[in-house]
Amino acid sequence: MQDPRDPAELLSAAADGDQLAWDELESRFGPRMWAVARACGLNEADAADAVQGAWLRLLEHLHSIREPALVGAWLATTTRREAILLVRKTPPAAGFELGDAPDPASAVLEADGNRLLWQTVSALQEPCRTLLHLVATDLGSRQMALRLGVPVGSVGPTRARCLEKLRTLISLQETVQ
Amino acid sequence: MINDEYFLAALRLASGNDPIPGHVSAAARDVFELRVPRAVTAMPAEGATARGVRGADGPRTVRFVAAGLTFDLEVTVGDGLIDVVGQVFPTPCEGSHVDVRTPHLTLTRSLADSGQFAATGLPPGWLSVVCHRPGQEPVQTRWVRVRP
């Protein structure tokens, strides 16, 4: 049975030493953190490193998260930052990762948002509908090109266009709601 | 900045094709055991190489600063393992010690009169040092990733 406490309560309890509250935070937000790290292009080992790093950051900020109710968004944002740092070849200047505000764009990861997201993807025209499904299954560009019947070189730009369309439609729906 | 990664992550999450591995979840839960109650966090000093410490170019020195305590850490990576030589100042009082920590291993070291300490043979990955002083709140460095 899921812990009925909301994220802010879980965060507060974890800050007071409640391991069960921490475990519940992991249950709720761990999967999306993994998805973010993998979406940044990391292999499994590096994604594991980035996710662990984000949890270590939460440990450092247990008492100083500005918006406790948004701890899920904060974790997603922090995972992305850690993933980007791993991808970089050179160490960044101190301070790069010190921002404490959740990235508003991470709201698309909320549970209800996922349902909305797939409904929106299904409503897209081809090749976007198929391409975005293929993106989610981790196919490489070459295989994607084969499945879509397009040149390999056009997969990247097409993907960017499809994501832009998706972003626009999601924004419109959020505006209407 | 366009954050396509969140959209891609949402698509991946909903597809269910790449679930979080059990060992990643377990590692995240184990992180809680690294909590140091009432600890103050020392942040990387401006201009320091605080993240992604690499060993190819020899030792790297990283400075962390908190109110009343500074850590200088010299990190060396060799043969796939990490050696840390450090100093805290001002020199803590007698009975102080440091814990040099990775998620899976903690080495405790007494501080010399000079505030210096050393720990060798640590696994690469996340690293933090905690200074415990009698009668004062512990001070921990921000976690840094040390890579071969």
Coordinates of N, CA, C and O in Angstrom, one line a residue, chain A residues 11-168:
Chain A
L11 N 9.4 14.6 2.8 CA 10.7 15.3 2.8 C 10.9 15.7 4.3 O 12.1 15.5 4.8
S12 N 9.9 16.2 4.9 CA 10.1 16.7 6.3 C 10.4 15.5 7.2 O 11.3 15.6 8.1
A13 N 9.7 14.3 7.0 CA 10.0 13.2 7.8 C 11.4 12.6 7.6 O 12.1 12.2 8.5
A14 N 11.8 12.6 6.3 CA 13.2 12.2 6.0 C 14.2 13.1 6.7 O 15.2 12.6 7.2
A15 N 13.9 14.4 6.7 CA 14.9 15.3 7.3 C 15.0 15.0 8.8 O 16.0 15.3 9.4
D16 N 13.9 14.4 9.4 CA 14.0 14.1 10.8 C 14.5 12.7 11.0 O 14.4 12.2 12.1
G17 N 14.9 12.0 9.9 CA 15.6 10.7 10.1 C 14.7 9.5 9.8 O 15.1 8.4 10.1
D18 N 13.6 9.7 9.1 CA 12.7 8.6 8.8 C 13.1 7.9 7.5 O 12.8 8.4 6.4
Q19 N 13.7 6.7 7.6 CA 14.2 6.0 6.5 C 13.0 5.6 5.6 O 13.1 5.6 4.3
L20 N 11.9 5.2 6.2 CA 10.7 4.8 5.4 C 10.2 6.0 4.5 O 9.8 5.7 3.3
A21 N 10.3 7.2 5.0 CA 9.9 8.3 4.2 C 10.8 8.5 3.0 O 10.4 8.8 1.9
W22 N 12.1 8.3 3.2 CA 13.1 8.4 2.2 C 12.8 7.3 1.1 O 12.9 7.6 -0.1
D23 N 12.6 6.1 1.6 CA 12.3 5.0 0.7 C 11.1 5.3 -0.2 O 11.1 5.0 -1.4
E24 N 10.1 5.9 0.4 CA 8.9 6.3 -0.4 C 9.2 7.3 -1.4 O 8.7 7.3 -2.5
L25 N 10.0 8.3 -1.0 CA 10.5 9.3 -2.1 C 11.1 8.6 -3.2 O 10.9 8.9 -4.4
E26 N 12.0 7.6 -2.9 CA 12.7 6.9 -4.0 C 11.7 6.1 -4.8 O 11.8 6.1 -6.1
S27 N 10.7 5.5 -4.2 CA 9.6 4.7 -4.9 C 8.9 5.6 -5.9 O 8.6 5.3 -7.1
R28 N 8.6 6.8 -5.4 CA 7.8 7.7 -6.3 C 8.6 8.4 -7.4 O 8.1 8.6 -8.5
F29 N 9.8 8.8 -7.0 CA 10.6 9.6 -8.0 C 11.8 9.0 -8.6 O 12.3 9.5 -9.6
G30 N 12.2 7.8 -8.1 CA 13.3 7.1 -8.7 C 13.2 6.8 -10.1 O 14.1 7.0 -11.0
P31 N 12.0 6.2 -10.5 CA 11.8 5.8 -11.9 C 12.0 7.0 -12.9 O 12.6 6.9 -14.0
R32 N 11.4 8.1 -12.5 CA 11.5 9.3 -13.5 C 12.9 9.8 -13.5 O 13.4 10.3 -14.5
M33 N 13.6 9.7 -12.4 CA 15.0 10.2 -12.4 C 15.9 9.3 -13.3 O 16.7 9.8 -14.0
W34 N 15.6 8.0 -13.2 CA 16.3 7.1 -14.1 C 16.0 7.5 -15.6 O 16.9 7.5 -16.4
A35 N 14.7 7.7 -15.9 CA 14.3 8.1 -17.2 C 15.0 9.3 -17.7 O 15.4 9.4 -18.9
V36 N 15.2 10.3 -16.8 CA 15.8 11.6 -17.2 C 17.3 11.3 -17.5 O 17.8 11.8 -18.5
A37 N 18.0 10.6 -16.7 CA 19.4 10.3 -16.9 C 19.6 9.5 -18.2 O 20.5 9.9 -19.0
R38 N 18.7 8.6 -18.5 CA 18.9 7.8 -19.7 C 18.5 8.7 -20.9 O 19.1 8.6 -22.0
A39 N 17.5 9.6 -20.8 CA 17.1 10.5 -21.9 C 18.3 11.4 -22.2 O 18.3 12.0 -23.3
C40 N 19.1 11.7 -21.2 CA 20.3 12.5 -21.5 C 21.4 11.8 -22.3 O 22.5 12.3 -22.5
G41 N 21.1 10.5 -22.6 CA 22.1 9.8 -23.4 C 23.1 9.0 -22.6 O 24.1 8.4 -23.2
L42 N 22.9 8.9 -21.3 CA 23.9 8.1 -20.5 C 23.7 6.6 -20.6 O 22.5 6.2 -20.7
N43 N 24.8 5.9 -20.5 CA 24.6 4.4 -20.5 C 24.2 4.1 -19.1 O 24.1 4.9 -18.2
E44 N 24.0 2.8 -18.8 CA 23.4 2.4 -17.5 C 24.3 2.7 -16.4 O 23.8 3.2 -15.3
A45 N 25.6 2.5 -16.5 CA 26.5 2.8 -15.4 C 26.6 4.3 -15.0 O 26.5 4.7 -13.9
D46 N 26.6 5.1 -16.1 CA 26.7 6.6 -15.8 C 25.3 7.1 -15.3 O 25.3 8.0 -14.5
A47 N 24.2 6.5 -15.9 CA 22.9 6.9 -15.4 C 22.8 6.6 -13.9 O 22.2 7.4 -13.1
A48 N 23.3 5.4 -13.5 CA 23.2 5.0 -12.1 C 24.0 6.0 -11.2 O 23.6 6.4 -10.1
D49 N 25.1 6.5 -11.8 CA 26.0 7.5 -11.1 C 25.2 8.8 -10.9 O 25.3 9.4 -9.9
A50 N 24.6 9.2 -12.0 CA 23.9 10.5 -12.0 C 22.7 10.5 -11.0 O 22.5 11.4 -10.2
V51 N 22.0 9.3 -11.0 CA 20.8 9.2 -10.1 C 21.3 9.2 -8.6 O 20.7 9.9 -7.8
Q52 N 22.4 8.5 -8.4 CA 22.9 8.4 -7.0 C 23.4 9.8 -6.6 O 23.1 10.3 -5.5
G53 N 24.0 10.5 -7.5 CA 24.4 11.9 -7.2 C 23.3 12.8 -6.9 O 23.4 13.6 -5.9
A54 N 22.1 12.6 -7.6 CA 21.0 13.5 -7.3 C 20.4 13.2 -5.9 O 20.0 14.1 -5.1
W55 N 20.5 11.9 -5.5 CA 20.0 11.6 -4.1 C 21.0 12.2 -3.1 O 20.6 12.6 -2.0
L56 N 22.3 12.1 -3.4 CA 23.2 12.7 -2.4 C 23.0 14.2 -2.3 O 23.1 14.8 -1.2
R57 N 22.6 14.9 -3.4 CA 22.3 16.3 -3.4 C 21.1 16.5 -2.5 O 21.0 17.5 -1.7
L58 N 20.1 15.6 -2.6 CA 18.9 15.8 -1.7 C 19.3 15.7 -0.3 O 18.8 16.4 0.6
L59 N 20.2 14.8 0.0 CA 20.7 14.6 1.4 C 21.3 15.9 1.9 O 21.1 16.3 3.0
E60 N 22.0 16.5 1.0 CA 22.7 17.8 1.4 C 21.7 18.9 1.6 O 21.9 19.9 2.4
H61 N 20.5 18.8 0.9 CA 19.5 19.9 1.0 C 18.2 19.5 1.7 O 17.2 20.2 1.6
L62 N 18.3 18.5 2.5 CA 17.1 18.0 3.2 C 16.4 19.1 4.0 O 15.1 19.1 4.0
H63 N 17.1 20.0 4.5 CA 16.5 21.1 5.3 C 16.4 22.4 4.6 O 16.0 23.4 5.1
S64 N 16.8 22.4 3.3 CA 16.8 23.7 2.6 C 16.1 23.7 1.3 O 16.3 24.6 0.5
I65 N 15.3 22.7 1.0 CA 14.5 22.7 -0.3 C 13.5 23.8 -0.1 O 12.6 23.8 0.8
R66 N 13.5 24.8 -1.1 CA 12.6 25.9 -0.9 C 11.1 25.6 -1.1 O 10.3 26.2 -0.5
E67 N 10.9 24.7 -2.0 CA 9.5 24.3 -2.2 C 9.3 22.8 -2.0 O 9.4 22.0 -3.0
P68 N 9.1 22.4 -0.8 CA 9.1 20.9 -0.5 C 8.1 20.1 -1.3 O 8.3 19.0 -1.7
A69 N 6.9 20.8 -1.7 CA 5.9 20.1 -2.4 C 6.4 19.7 -3.8 O 5.9 18.8 -4.5
L70 N 7.5 20.4 -4.3 CA 8.0 20.2 -5.6 C 9.3 19.4 -5.6 O 10.1 19.5 -6.5
V71 N 9.5 18.6 -4.6 CA 10.7 17.8 -4.4 C 10.9 16.9 -5.6 O 12.0 16.6 -6.1
G72 N 9.8 16.4 -6.2 CA 9.9 15.5 -7.4 C 10.6 16.2 -8.5 O 11.4 15.7 -9.2
A73 N 10.1 17.4 -8.8 CA 10.6 18.3 -9.9 C 12.1 18.6 -9.6 O 12.9 18.7 -10.5
W74 N 12.3 18.9 -8.3 CA 13.7 19.2 -7.9 C 14.7 18.1 -8.2 O 15.8 18.2 -8.7
L75 N 14.2 16.9 -7.9 CA 15.0 15.7 -8.1 C 15.3 15.4 -9.6 O 16.4 15.1 -10.0
A76 N 14.2 15.6 -10.4 CA 14.3 15.5 -11.9 C 15.3 16.5 -12.4 O 16.2 16.2 -13.2
T77 N 15.2 17.7 -12.0 CA 16.1 18.8 -12.4 C 17.5 18.5 -12.0 O 18.5 18.7 -12.8
T78 N 17.7 18.0 -10.8 CA 19.0 17.8 -10.3 C 19.7 16.6 -11.0 O 20.9 16.6 -11.3
T79 N 18.8 15.6 -11.3 CA 19.3 14.4 -12.1 C 19.8 14.9 -13.5 O 20.9 14.5 -13.9
R80 N 19.1 15.8 -14.1 CA 19.5 16.3 -15.4 C 20.8 17.0 -15.3 O 21.7 16.9 -16.1
R81 N 20.9 17.8 -14.3 CA 22.2 18.6 -14.1 C 23.4 17.6 -13.9 O 24.4 17.8 -14.5
E82 N 23.2 16.6 -13.1 CA 24.2 15.7 -12.8 C 24.6 14.9 -14.1 O 25.7 14.6 -14.4
A83 N 23.5 14.6 -14.9 CA 23.8 13.8 -16.1 C 24.6 14.7 -17.1 O 25.5 14.2 -17.8
I84 N 24.2 16.0 -17.2 CA 24.9 16.9 -18.1 C 26.4 17.0 -17.7 O 27.3 17.0 -18.5
L85 N 26.6 17.1 -16.4 CA 28.0 17.2 -15.9 C 28.8 15.9 -16.2 O 30.0 16.0 -16.5
L86 N 28.1 14.8 -16.2 CA 28.8 13.5 -16.6 C 29.2 13.5 -18.1 O 30.2 13.0 -18.5
V87 N 28.3 14.1 -18.9 CA 28.5 14.1 -20.3 C 29.6 15.0 -20.7 O 30.4 14.7 -21.6
R88 N 29.8 16.1 -19.9 CA 30.8 17.0 -20.2 C 32.2 16.5 -20.1 O 32.5 15.6 -19.2
K89 N 33.1 16.9 -20.9 CA 34.5 16.4 -20.9 C 35.3 17.1 -19.9 O 36.3 16.6 -19.3
T90 N 35.0 18.4 -19.6 CA 35.8 19.2 -18.7 C 35.0 19.6 -17.5 O 33.8 19.8 -17.6
P91 N 35.6 19.6 -16.3 CA 34.9 20.0 -15.1 C 34.4 21.4 -15.3 O 35.1 22.3 -15.8
P92 N 33.1 21.7 -14.9 CA 32.6 23.1 -14.9 C 33.1 23.9 -13.8 O 33.7 23.4 -12.9
A93 N 32.9 25.2 -14.0 CA 33.3 26.1 -12.9 C 32.4 25.8 -11.7 O 31.3 25.4 -11.8
A94 N 32.9 26.1 -10.5 CA 32.1 25.9 -9.3 C 30.9 26.8 -9.4 O 30.9 27.9 -10.0
G95 N 29.8 26.3 -8.9 CA 28.6 27.1 -9.0 C 27.6 26.7 -10.1 O 26.4 27.0 -10.0
F96 N 28.1 25.9 -11.1 CA 27.2 25.6 -12.2 C 26.0 24.8 -11.7 O 24.9 25.1 -12.1
E97 N 26.2 23.9 -10.7 CA 25.1 23.0 -10.3 C 24.5 23.5 -9.0 O 23.7 22.8 -8.4
L98 N 24.7 24.8 -8.7 CA 24.2 25.1 -7.3 C 22.8 25.7 -7.3 O 22.3 26.0 -6.3
G99 N 22.2 25.8 -8.5 CA 20.8 26.3 -8.5 C 19.9 25.4 -7.8 O 20.1 24.2 -7.8
D100 N 18.9 26.0 -7.1 CA 18.1 25.2 -6.2 C 16.7 25.1 -6.7 O 15.8 24.5 -6.1
A101 N 16.4 25.8 -7.8 CA 15.0 25.8 -8.2 C 14.7 24.7 -9.2 O 15.5 24.5 -10.1
P102 N 13.5 24.0 -9.0 CA 13.2 23.0 -10.0 C 13.0 23.6 -11.4 O 12.5 24.7 -11.5
D103 N 13.3 22.9 -12.4 CA 13.1 23.4 -13.8 C 11.6 23.2 -14.1 O 11.1 22.1 -14.1
P104 N 11.0 24.3 -14.5 CA 9.5 24.2 -14.8 C 9.2 23.1 -15.9 O 8.2 22.5 -15.9
A105 N 10.2 22.9 -16.8 CA 9.9 22.0 -17.9 C 9.8 20.6 -17.4 O 9.3 19.7 -18.1
S106 N 10.3 20.3 -16.2 CA 10.3 18.9 -15.7 C 8.9 18.5 -15.3 O 8.6 17.4 -15.0
A107 N 7.9 19.5 -15.3 CA 6.5 19.2 -15.0 C 5.9 18.1 -15.9 O 5.0 17.4 -15.5
V108 N 6.5 18.0 -17.1 CA 5.9 17.0 -18.0 C 6.1 15.6 -17.5 O 5.5 14.7 -17.9
L109 N 6.9 15.4 -16.5 CA 7.2 14.1 -15.9 C 6.1 13.7 -14.9 O 6.1 12.6 -14.4
E110 N 5.3 14.6 -14.5 CA 4.3 14.3 -13.5 C 3.4 13.2 -14.0 O 3.1 13.0 -15.2
A111 N 2.9 12.3 -13.2 CA 2.2 11.1 -13.6 C 1.0 11.4 -14.5 O 0.9 10.7 -15.6
D112 N 0.2 12.4 -14.2 CA -1.0 12.6 -15.1 C -0.5 13.2 -16.4 O -1.1 13.0 -17.4
G113 N 0.6 13.9 -16.3 CA 1.2 14.4 -17.6 C 1.6 13.3 -18.6 O 1.5 13.5 -19.8
N114 N 2.0 12.2 -18.1 CA 2.4 11.1 -18.9 C 1.2 10.6 -19.8 O 1.4 10.3 -21.0
R115 N 0.1 10.5 -19.2 CA -1.1 10.1 -19.9 C -1.4 11.1 -21.0 O -1.7 10.7 -22.1
L116 N -1.4 12.3 -20.6 CA -1.7 13.4 -21.5 C -0.6 13.4 -22.6 O -1.0 13.6 -23.8
L117 N 0.6 13.1 -22.3 CA 1.7 13.1 -23.3 C 1.4 12.1 -24.3 O 1.5 12.3 -25.5
W118 N 1.1 10.9 -23.9 CA 0.8 9.8 -24.9 C -0.4 10.1 -25.7 O -0.4 9.7 -26.9
Q119 N -1.4 10.6 -25.1 CA -2.6 11.0 -25.9 C -2.2 12.0 -27.0 O -2.7 11.9 -28.1
T120 N -1.4 12.9 -26.6 CA -1.0 13.9 -27.6 C -0.1 13.4 -28.7 O -0.3 13.7 -29.8
V121 N 0.8 12.4 -28.3 CA 1.6 11.8 -29.3 C 0.8 11.0 -30.3 O 1.0 11.1 -31.5
S122 N -0.2 10.3 -29.8 CA -1.1 9.5 -30.6 C -1.9 10.4 -31.6 O -2.3 9.9 -32.7
A123 N -2.1 11.7 -31.2 CA -2.8 12.6 -32.1 C -1.9 13.2 -33.2 O -2.5 13.9 -34.1
L124 N -0.6 13.1 -33.0 CA 0.3 13.7 -34.0 C 0.2 12.9 -35.3 O -0.1 11.8 -35.4
Q125 N 0.5 13.7 -36.4 CA 0.6 13.0 -37.7 C 1.9 12.3 -37.9 O 2.9 12.6 -37.1
E126 N 2.0 11.4 -38.9 CA 3.3 10.8 -39.2 C 4.2 11.8 -39.9 O 3.7 12.7 -40.5
P127 N 5.5 11.7 -39.7 CA 6.2 10.6 -39.1 C 6.3 10.7 -37.6 O 6.9 9.9 -36.9
C128 N 5.8 11.9 -37.0 CA 6.1 12.2 -35.6 C 5.5 11.1 -34.7 O 6.2 10.7 -33.7
R129 N 4.3 10.6 -35.0 CA 3.7 9.6 -34.1 C 4.6 8.4 -33.9 O 5.0 8.0 -32.8
T130 N 5.1 7.8 -35.1 CA 5.9 6.7 -35.0 C 7.3 7.0 -34.4 O 7.8 6.2 -33.6
L131 N 7.8 8.1 -34.9 CA 9.2 8.5 -34.4 C 9.2 8.6 -32.9 O 10.2 8.1 -32.3
L132 N 8.3 9.2 -32.3 CA 8.3 9.4 -30.9 C 8.1 8.1 -30.1 O 8.6 7.9 -29.0
H133 N 7.3 7.2 -30.7 CA 7.2 5.9 -30.1 C 8.6 5.2 -30.2 O 9.0 4.5 -29.2
L134 N 9.3 5.3 -31.3 CA 10.6 4.7 -31.4 C 11.6 5.3 -30.5 O 12.4 4.6 -30.0
V135 N 11.5 6.6 -30.3 CA 12.4 7.2 -29.4 C 12.3 6.6 -28.0 O 13.3 6.4 -27.3
A136 N 11.1 6.3 -27.6 CA 10.8 5.8 -26.3 C 11.3 4.4 -26.1 O 11.5 3.9 -25.0
T137 N 11.6 3.7 -27.3 CA 12.1 2.3 -27.2 C 13.6 2.2 -27.4 O 14.1 1.2 -27.5
D138 N 14.2 3.4 -27.4 CA 15.7 3.4 -27.4 C 16.3 2.9 -28.7 O 17.4 2.3 -28.6
L139 N 15.6 3.0 -29.8 CA 16.3 2.6 -31.0 C 17.3 3.6 -31.5 O 17.1 4.8 -31.2
G140 N 18.4 3.1 -32.0 CA 19.4 4.0 -32.5 C 18.9 4.7 -33.8 O 17.9 4.3 -34.4
S141 N 19.6 5.8 -34.2 CA 19.2 6.6 -35.4 C 19.1 5.7 -36.7 O 18.2 5.9 -37.5
R142 N 20.1 4.8 -36.8 CA 20.1 4.0 -38.0 C 18.8 3.1 -38.1 O 18.1 3.1 -39.2
Q143 N 18.5 2.5 -37.0 CA 17.3 1.6 -37.0 C 16.0 2.4 -37.2 O 15.1 2.0 -37.8
M144 N 16.1 3.6 -36.5 CA 14.9 4.5 -36.7 C 14.7 4.9 -38.1 O 13.5 4.9 -38.6
A145 N 15.8 5.3 -38.8 CA 15.7 5.7 -40.2 C 15.1 4.6 -41.0 O 14.3 4.8 -41.9
L146 N 15.5 3.3 -40.7 CA 15.0 2.2 -41.5 C 13.5 2.0 -41.3 O 12.8 1.8 -42.2
R147 N 13.1 2.1 -40.0 CA 11.7 1.9 -39.7 C 10.8 3.1 -40.3 O 9.7 2.8 -40.7
L148 N 11.4 4.3 -40.4 CA 10.6 5.4 -40.8 C 10.8 5.6 -42.4 O 10.0 6.3 -43.0
G149 N 11.8 4.9 -42.9 CA 12.0 5.0 -44.4 C 12.5 6.4 -44.8 O 12.2 7.0 -45.8
V150 N 13.4 6.9 -43.9 CA 14.0 8.2 -44.2 C 15.5 8.1 -44.1 O 16.0 7.2 -43.5
P151 N 16.3 9.1 -44.6 CA 17.8 9.0 -44.5 C 18.2 9.2 -43.0 O 17.5 9.9 -42.3
V152 N 19.3 8.5 -42.7 CA 19.8 8.6 -41.3 C 20.0 10.0 -40.8 O 19.6 10.4 -39.7
G153 N 20.5 10.8 -41.8 CA 20.8 12.2 -41.4 C 19.6 13.1 -41.1 O 19.7 14.1 -40.4
S154 N 18.4 12.6 -41.5 CA 17.3 13.4 -41.2 C 16.6 13.1 -39.9 O 15.6 13.7 -39.5
V155 N 17.0 12.0 -39.2 CA 16.4 11.5 -38.0 C 16.5 12.6 -36.9 O 15.5 13.0 -36.3
G156 N 17.7 13.1 -36.7 CA 17.9 14.1 -35.7 C 17.0 15.4 -35.8 O 16.2 15.7 -34.9
P157 N 17.1 16.0 -37.0 CA 16.2 17.2 -37.3 C 14.7 16.9 -37.2 O 14.0 17.7 -36.7
T158 N 14.3 15.7 -37.7 CA 12.9 15.3 -37.6 C 12.5 15.2 -36.2 O 11.4 15.6 -35.8
R159 N 13.4 14.5 -35.4 CA 13.1 14.3 -34.0 C 12.9 15.7 -33.3 O 11.9 15.9 -32.5
A160 N 13.8 16.6 -33.6 CA 13.7 17.9 -33.0 C 12.3 18.6 -33.4 O 11.7 19.2 -32.5
R161 N 12.0 18.5 -34.6 CA 10.7 19.1 -35.1 C 9.5 18.5 -34.4 O 8.6 19.2 -34.0
C162 N 9.5 17.1 -34.2 CA 8.4 16.4 -33.6 C 8.3 16.8 -32.1 O 7.2 17.0 -31.6
L163 N 9.5 16.9 -31.5 CA 9.4 17.3 -30.1 C 8.9 18.7 -29.9 O 8.2 19.0 -29.0
E164 N 9.2 19.6 -30.9 CA 8.7 21.0 -30.8 C 7.2 21.0 -31.0 O 6.5 21.7 -30.3
K165 N 6.7 20.2 -31.9 CA 5.3 20.1 -32.1 C 4.6 19.6 -30.8 O 3.6 20.1 -30.4
L166 N 5.2 18.6 -30.2 CA 4.7 18.0 -29.0 C 4.6 19.0 -27.9 O 3.6 19.2 -27.2
R167 N 5.7 19.8 -27.8 CA 5.8 20.8 -26.8 C 4.8 21.8 -26.9 O 4.1 22.3 -26.0
T168 N 4.5 22.2 -28.2 CA 3.5 23.3 -28.5 C 2.1 22.8 -28.1 O 1.4 23.5 -27.5

